[in-house]
Short mmCIF file of C-alpha atoms in Angstrom, two decimals:
data_model
loop_
_atom_site.label_atom_id
_atom_site.label_comp_id
_atom_site.label_asym_id
_atom_site.label_seq_id
_atom_site.Cartn_x
_atom_site.Cartn_y
_atom_site.Cartn_z
CA ASN D 1 0.00 0.00 0.00
CA TRP D 2 1.83 3.12 -1.23
CA LYS D 3 -0.09 5.32 1.21
CA ASN D 4 1.86 3.96 4.17
CA PHE D 5 5.08 3.05 2.35
CA ASP D 6 7.15 5.63 4.23
CA GLU D 7 6.05 4.24 7.57
CA ARG D 8 6.61 0.62 6.48
CA PHE D 9 10.03 1.48 5.04
CA ALA D 10 11.08 3.22 8.26
CA THR D 11 10.22 0.10 10.27
CA PHE D 12 11.97 -2.12 7.73
CA SER D 13 15.12 0.02 7.87
CA SER D 14 15.15 0.07 11.66
CA GLU D 15 14.63 -3.66 12.17
CA LEU D 16 16.83 -4.88 9.29
CA PRO D 17 19.73 -2.38 9.11
CA LYS D 18 22.01 -4.75 7.14
CA GLU D 19 19.63 -4.63 4.20
CA GLN D 20 20.93 -1.16 3.34
CA ILE D 21 24.42 -2.57 2.73
CA TYR D 22 23.01 -5.37 0.58
CA HIS D 23 20.86 -3.10 -1.57
CA LYS D 24 23.62 -0.52 -2.07
CA LYS D 25 25.99 -3.24 -3.29
CA GLN D 26 23.45 -4.82 -5.64
CA GLY D 27 22.37 -1.48 -7.04
CA GLU D 28 25.97 -0.45 -7.74
CA ILE D 29 26.56 -3.69 -9.65
CA HIS D 30 23.67 -2.85 -11.97
CA LEU D 31 24.68 0.82 -12.42
CA ASN D 32 28.24 -0.19 -13.29
CA LEU D 33 27.03 -2.55 -16.04
CA TYR D 34 24.19 -0.78 -17.84
CA HIS D 35 23.15 2.63 -19.03
CA ALA D 36 19.60 3.60 -18.11
CA LYS D 37 18.60 3.47 -21.79
CA THR D 38 20.08 0.09 -22.55
CA THR D 39 19.66 -2.58 -25.22
CA TRP D 40 17.87 -5.87 -24.73
CA ASN D 41 19.59 -8.16 -27.20
CA TRP D 42 22.07 -10.89 -26.36
CA PRO D 43 24.95 -11.52 -26.99
CA ARG D 44 25.92 -7.99 -25.99
CA THR D 45 28.51 -5.98 -24.09
CA ASP D 46 28.10 -3.87 -20.98
CA LYS D 47 28.73 -0.11 -20.73
CA ASN D 48 32.45 -0.82 -20.24
CA GLY D 49 32.71 -2.87 -23.44
CA ASP D 50 33.00 -6.25 -21.68
CA GLU D 51 30.96 -9.22 -22.86
CA VAL D 52 27.84 -9.94 -20.80
CA SER D 53 27.39 -13.62 -19.96
CA ALA D 54 24.02 -15.32 -20.33
CA TYR D 55 23.75 -15.48 -16.52
CA VAL D 56 24.39 -11.76 -16.09
CA PHE D 57 22.04 -10.88 -18.96
CA ARG D 58 19.24 -12.76 -17.21
CA HIS D 59 19.80 -10.51 -14.19
CA LEU D 60 19.26 -7.45 -16.38
CA ALA D 61 16.07 -8.98 -17.78
CA ARG D 62 14.70 -9.89 -14.35
CA GLN D 63 15.50 -6.41 -12.96
CA HIS D 64 15.94 -7.45 -9.33
CA LYS D 65 19.02 -5.27 -8.93
CA VAL D 66 16.99 -2.26 -10.09
CA GLU D 67 14.78 -2.89 -7.08
CA SER D 68 17.93 -2.42 -4.99
CA LEU D 69 18.55 0.91 -6.71
CA ILE D 70 15.12 2.12 -5.66
CA PHE D 71 15.73 0.95 -2.10
CA THR D 72 19.00 2.89 -2.15
CA GLY D 73 17.16 6.03 -3.22
CA PHE D 74 14.81 5.73 -0.26
CA TYR D 75 17.69 5.00 2.12
CA GLU D 76 19.45 8.16 0.92
CA ASP D 77 16.20 10.16 0.98
CA ASP D 78 17.00 11.19 -2.60
CA ILE D 79 14.86 9.03 -4.85
CA GLY D 80 14.76 11.37 -7.88
CA VAL D 81 17.94 10.24 -9.70
CA TYR D 82 17.24 6.54 -9.15
CA LYS D 83 13.62 6.98 -10.17
CA GLN D 84 14.68 8.55 -13.45
CA TYR D 85 17.15 5.74 -14.15
CA PHE D 86 14.38 3.20 -13.58
CA VAL D 87 11.82 5.03 -15.73
CA ASP D 88 14.36 5.39 -18.55
CA GLN D 89 15.19 1.69 -18.40
CA VAL D 90 11.49 0.79 -18.56
CA SER D 91 11.17 3.10 -21.58
CA SER D 92 14.08 1.37 -23.30
CA LEU D 93 12.37 -2.01 -22.92
CA ASN D 94 9.06 -0.57 -24.11
CA HIS D 95 10.80 0.72 -27.24
CA ALA D 96 12.60 -2.60 -27.79
CA TYR D 97 9.31 -4.47 -27.49
CA GLN D 98 7.49 -2.21 -29.92
CA SER D 99 10.29 -2.46 -32.48
CA GLY D 100 10.88 -6.19 -31.97
CA ASN D 101 14.52 -5.46 -31.15
CA TYR D 102 15.01 -7.75 -28.15
CA ASN D 103 16.29 -11.25 -27.44
CA ASP D 104 13.56 -13.86 -27.73
CA GLY D 105 15.69 -17.00 -27.72
CA ILE D 106 17.05 -19.14 -24.90
CA ASN D 107 17.57 -16.09 -22.69
CA GLY D 108 14.42 -14.44 -23.97
CA VAL D 109 13.51 -11.19 -22.26
CA PHE D 110 9.81 -12.08 -22.39
CA LEU D 111 9.96 -15.76 -21.45
CA PRO D 112 7.26 -16.41 -18.80
CA PHE D 113 9.63 -16.83 -15.85
CA ILE D 114 11.70 -13.75 -16.66
CA SER D 115 8.73 -11.58 -17.65
CA GLY D 116 6.69 -12.69 -14.63
CA ARG D 117 9.56 -12.04 -12.24
CA ARG D 118 10.23 -8.63 -13.75
CA ALA D 119 6.52 -7.79 -13.49
CA TYR D 120 6.34 -8.33 -9.75
CA ILE D 121 9.57 -6.41 -9.16
CA TRP D 122 8.32 -3.50 -11.25
CA LEU D 123 4.94 -3.62 -9.53
CA PHE D 124 6.69 -3.28 -6.18
CA ILE D 125 8.78 -0.38 -7.47
CA HIS D 126 5.71 1.27 -9.00
CA ASN D 127 3.82 1.15 -5.71
CA ALA D 128 6.84 2.35 -3.73
CA LEU D 129 7.34 5.29 -6.08
CA LEU D 130 3.70 6.31 -5.78
CA SER D 131 4.69 7.58 -2.34
CA SER D 132 7.14 10.04 -3.95
CA GLU D 133 6.18 13.38 -5.48
CA SER D 134 8.94 12.88 -8.06
CA TYR D 135 6.95 10.08 -9.69
CA SER D 136 5.01 12.10 -12.25
CA ALA D 137 1.79 11.25 -14.07
CA GLU D 138 3.84 10.75 -17.23
CA ASP D 139 6.13 8.31 -15.41
CA GLN D 140 3.16 6.39 -14.12
CA MET D 141 1.56 6.14 -17.56
CA ASN D 142 4.84 4.82 -18.92
CA LEU D 143 4.78 2.01 -16.34
CA ILE D 144 1.10 1.21 -16.81
CA LYS D 145 1.60 0.87 -20.57
CA SER D 146 4.47 -1.50 -19.91
CA PHE D 147 2.45 -3.58 -17.45
CA LEU D 148 -0.37 -3.96 -19.96
CA ALA D 149 2.09 -4.96 -22.68
CA HIS D 150 3.59 -7.54 -20.31
CA GLY D 151 0.12 -8.83 -19.51
CA ALA D 152 -0.90 -9.21 -23.15
CA ASP D 153 2.36 -10.96 -24.01
CA LEU D 154 2.19 -13.29 -21.00
CA ALA D 155 -1.45 -14.15 -21.72
CA ASP D 156 -0.35 -15.50 -25.10
CA ARG D 157 2.75 -17.32 -23.91
CA VAL D 158 1.40 -19.12 -20.83
CA GLN D 159 -1.59 -20.79 -22.46
CA THR D 160 0.61 -23.72 -23.46
CA HIS D 161 1.05 -25.40 -20.09
CA GLU D 162 4.58 -26.50 -19.27
CA PRO D 163 5.68 -28.26 -16.07
CA GLY D 164 7.86 -26.47 -13.56
CA ASN D 165 8.13 -23.21 -11.71
CA HIS D 166 9.24 -21.12 -14.71
CA HIS D 167 5.78 -21.38 -16.23
CA THR D 168 4.18 -20.92 -12.80
CA ARG D 169 6.07 -17.66 -12.25
CA GLY D 170 4.74 -16.32 -15.55
CA LEU D 171 1.18 -17.17 -14.51
CA VAL D 172 1.64 -15.38 -11.20
CA GLY D 173 3.00 -12.29 -12.95
CA LEU D 174 0.00 -12.30 -15.27
CA TYR D 175 -2.41 -12.55 -12.33
CA GLU D 176 -0.68 -9.75 -10.44
CA ILE D 177 -0.93 -7.39 -13.41
CA ALA D 178 -4.54 -8.37 -14.08
CA ALA D 179 -5.61 -7.91 -10.46
CA LEU D 180 -3.93 -4.55 -9.95
CA PHE D 181 -5.19 -3.08 -13.22
CA SER D 182 -8.62 -4.67 -13.22
CA GLU D 183 -10.27 -1.56 -14.68
CA PHE D 184 -9.00 -2.64 -18.10
CA ALA D 185 -11.40 -4.97 -19.91
CA GLU D 186 -8.90 -7.65 -20.93
CA THR D 187 -7.72 -8.27 -17.38
CA GLU D 188 -10.72 -10.43 -16.43
CA LYS D 189 -9.73 -12.85 -19.16
CA TRP D 190 -6.10 -12.69 -18.02
CA ARG D 191 -7.06 -13.59 -14.45
CA LYS D 192 -8.94 -16.65 -15.71
CA ILE D 193 -5.99 -17.75 -17.84
CA ALA D 194 -3.69 -17.37 -14.84
CA VAL D 195 -5.90 -19.22 -12.35
CA ASP D 196 -6.67 -22.04 -14.80
CA GLY D 197 -2.95 -22.46 -15.39
CA LEU D 198 -2.10 -22.43 -11.69
CA LEU D 199 -4.80 -25.03 -11.01
CA TRP D 200 -3.22 -27.18 -13.72
CA HIS D 201 0.12 -26.94 -11.93
CA MET D 202 -1.47 -27.80 -8.59
CA GLU D 203 -3.23 -30.82 -10.03
CA ASN D 204 -0.12 -32.12 -11.78
CA GLU D 205 2.67 -31.03 -9.45
CA ILE D 206 1.37 -31.07 -5.88
CA GLY D 207 0.89 -34.51 -4.33
CA GLU D 208 -1.91 -35.54 -2.03
CA ASP D 209 0.57 -35.09 0.83
CA GLY D 210 0.97 -31.42 -0.18
CA PHE D 211 4.58 -31.60 -1.35
CA GLN D 212 5.80 -30.14 -4.65
CA PHE D 213 6.80 -32.66 -7.32
CA GLU D 214 10.49 -31.69 -7.55
CA ARG D 215 10.81 -32.90 -3.93
CA SER D 216 13.13 -30.04 -2.98
CA VAL D 217 12.47 -27.95 0.11
CA PHE D 218 13.57 -24.79 -1.70
CA TYR D 219 11.45 -25.39 -4.79
CA HIS D 220 8.54 -26.30 -2.54
CA MET D 221 8.84 -23.03 -0.62
CA GLY D 222 9.31 -21.11 -3.86
CA ASP D 223 6.07 -22.48 -5.25
CA ILE D 224 4.30 -21.75 -1.97
CA GLU D 225 5.26 -18.10 -2.40
CA ASN D 226 4.01 -18.18 -6.00
CA TYR D 227 0.60 -19.51 -4.98
CA TYR D 228 0.48 -17.32 -1.87
CA ARG D 229 1.02 -14.11 -3.83
CA VAL D 230 -2.06 -14.85 -5.92
CA ALA D 231 -4.15 -15.86 -2.89
CA ARG D 232 -3.21 -12.75 -0.89
CA LEU D 233 -3.76 -10.40 -3.83
CA ALA D 234 -7.10 -12.03 -4.68
CA ARG D 235 -8.23 -11.52 -1.10
CA ASN D 236 -7.03 -7.91 -1.08
CA CYS D 237 -8.88 -7.16 -4.32
CA GLY D 238 -12.05 -9.09 -3.51
CA PHE D 239 -11.61 -11.73 -6.25
CA GLU D 240 -12.74 -15.30 -5.64
CA LEU D 241 -10.45 -18.31 -6.04
CA PRO D 242 -11.69 -21.91 -6.36
CA ASP D 243 -11.77 -23.87 -3.09
CA THR D 244 -9.34 -26.36 -4.64
CA TYR D 245 -6.75 -23.61 -4.90
CA THR D 246 -6.80 -22.57 -1.24
CA GLU D 247 -7.16 -26.16 0.00
CA THR D 248 -4.11 -27.27 -1.96
CA LEU D 249 -2.10 -24.27 -0.79
CA GLU D 250 -3.00 -25.04 2.82
CA LYS D 251 -1.75 -28.62 2.35
CA MET D 252 1.55 -27.27 1.08
CA PHE D 253 2.05 -25.35 4.32
CA GLN D 254 0.95 -28.39 6.32
CA SER D 255 3.59 -30.57 4.68
CA LEU D 256 6.28 -28.17 5.91
CA GLU D 257 4.79 -28.32 9.38
CA LEU D 258 5.01 -32.13 9.27
CA LEU D 259 8.64 -32.02 8.13
CA SER D 260 9.67 -29.43 10.71
CA GLN D 261 11.93 -30.39 13.57
CA ASP D 262 11.67 -29.23 17.15
CA ASN D 263 13.84 -26.20 16.30
CA GLY D 264 11.35 -25.05 13.65
CA LYS D 265 13.61 -25.94 10.72
CA VAL D 266 13.44 -28.71 8.12
CA PRO D 267 16.11 -31.05 6.71
CA PRO D 268 17.94 -29.91 3.52
CA LEU D 269 16.07 -32.21 1.16
CA GLN D 270 17.17 -32.34 -2.49
CA ASP D 271 18.33 -29.11 -4.20
CA CYS D 272 18.87 -26.64 -1.37
CA SER D 273 20.94 -23.98 -3.14
CA GLY D 274 24.16 -25.36 -1.70
CA ASN D 275 22.99 -25.54 1.92
CA TYR D 276 23.25 -29.32 2.04
CA ASN D 277 24.75 -29.43 5.52
CA ASP D 278 22.42 -26.91 7.12
CA GLU D 279 18.89 -27.20 8.35
CA VAL D 280 16.54 -24.95 6.44
CA PRO D 281 14.64 -22.13 8.20
CA ILE D 282 10.99 -21.94 7.19
CA ALA D 283 9.76 -18.88 9.11
CA ASN D 284 9.74 -16.73 5.93
CA THR D 285 7.33 -19.22 4.39
CA MET D 286 5.20 -20.14 7.39
CA ILE D 287 4.33 -16.50 8.12
CA MET D 288 2.56 -16.50 4.74
CA GLY D 289 0.57 -19.53 5.82
CA TYR D 290 -0.33 -17.93 9.11
CA ASP D 291 -1.39 -14.80 7.26
CA LEU D 292 -3.90 -16.71 5.16
CA PHE D 293 -5.10 -19.44 7.52
CA ARG D 294 -4.32 -18.18 11.08
CA LYS D 295 -3.62 -21.69 12.38
CA GLU D 296 -2.57 -21.62 16.00
CA SER D 297 -0.19 -24.56 15.55
CA TRP D 298 1.87 -22.52 13.06
CA THR D 299 2.65 -19.65 15.44
CA GLY D 300 5.67 -21.56 16.76
CA LEU D 301 7.09 -21.79 13.23
CA ILE D 302 6.95 -18.11 12.20
CA GLY D 303 9.97 -16.94 14.21
CA ASP D 304 10.28 -14.22 16.82
CA LYS D 305 11.01 -11.40 14.34
CA LEU D 306 9.03 -10.40 11.29
CA PRO D 307 10.83 -12.02 8.32
CA LYS D 308 12.21 -9.79 5.56
CA LYS D 309 9.55 -10.64 2.99
CA GLY D 310 6.86 -10.10 5.57
CA PHE D 311 7.33 -6.34 5.47
CA TRP D 312 6.19 -6.21 1.85
CA LEU D 313 3.84 -9.16 1.40
CA LEU D 314 1.72 -9.16 4.54
CA THR D 315 -1.29 -7.08 5.48
CA ASP D 316 -0.90 -3.97 7.62
CA ASP D 317 -2.63 -5.52 10.61
CA LEU D 318 -0.32 -8.55 10.71
CA VAL D 319 2.81 -6.43 10.35
CA GLN D 320 1.65 -4.13 13.15
CA ASP D 321 0.48 -6.93 15.45
CA PHE D 322 3.25 -9.45 14.77
CA ASN D 323 4.91 -9.04 18.15
CA ALA D 324 1.57 -9.49 19.90
CA ILE D 325 0.88 -12.93 18.37
CA GLU D 326 0.45 -15.49 21.11
CA VAL D 327 2.92 -18.23 20.28
CA VAL D 328 1.91 -21.82 20.80
CA MET D 329 5.01 -23.99 20.65
CA PRO D 330 4.60 -27.03 18.40
CA ALA D 331 3.77 -30.27 20.14
CA LEU D 332 6.16 -33.17 19.73
CA LYS D 333 5.27 -34.73 16.40
CA ALA D 334 4.78 -38.39 15.68
CA SER D 335 6.64 -40.11 12.89
CA VAL D 336 4.99 -39.34 9.59
CA ALA D 337 5.07 -40.31 5.93
CA LEU D 338 4.75 -38.01 2.94
CA GLU D 339 4.10 -40.92 0.64
CA ASP D 340 3.78 -39.10 -2.68
CA ALA D 341 7.06 -37.28 -2.05
CA GLY D 342 8.69 -40.46 -0.75
CA TYR D 343 9.78 -38.86 2.51
CA TYR D 344 9.48 -40.78 5.78
CA ILE D 345 10.21 -38.96 9.00
CA MET D 346 11.08 -41.20 11.94
CA ARG D 347 11.37 -39.42 15.27
CA ASP D 348 13.39 -41.13 17.96
CA TYR D 349 11.04 -40.10 20.74
CA ASP D 350 8.03 -41.58 18.93
CA GLN D 351 7.15 -44.90 20.54
#
């Protein structure tokens, strides 16, 4: 909610002071590589004449380091320069799209995963900038045109269902655009395309035990966030979702609860982004579940401090009342089987 962004940002800055260092570093990386009005083809070079790898080009296309630039502007209380850089970069992509002068191959700028990820980052930036007087009506129209172009392109691309989270991310981006700009006639159709696609993924990729088909804790939590973002936004905007959607999402949270150990973490199952020797914290994910379902048994899994993502994804009342939540520590769990996932949890105290 842009109307209380300044207040939310002040709390975020106070409670997570190290984030300023992170965002400054990430923003500088992006500034040192690309002009504001950049090109969107690959192979390409950066502003220093060095070749840009496919990996680094994907970072440009996703735009997550631009989000760090905007954070830096708010930290420095001087958003104007960073706002203009962002608006100019959006304009350069708009121009590239209209002229067809962009990469649409393996590292395609408008592939569903990349386009969907960029959409939610730009939507966050757009709403943050609405709190600034420097964000002019012309700037806002520039962004809205880009969001609608993203929506129309995604609506075409995602109708061929493909397994995996890359397609899912595109569907989520399409829903987010369609929900936030629902005054445009096409967006009702876009929401239906998105929800139908997400239901297809749930039916084909989430087992009866609630675990995601890739059997990785990190991919499971990533898909939870995907489905959560749609559920939270639908509730905020007053749009209905099928019961199957919310029931399946609830089971996904429940499977994490079943896997959790007495310390509130889960084992590093499958691809865990290199953290194979460490237990995996789940508070960032379980706070989303508590937000939607308010299950008392999950209060012991949401941590004692509001997680980083919570500042920007959760409702105002939950952010404000987080420290007042009455925590019920999880009871000792019995041994359990997630049969579809093939995970069997034997607890030594379970007789």
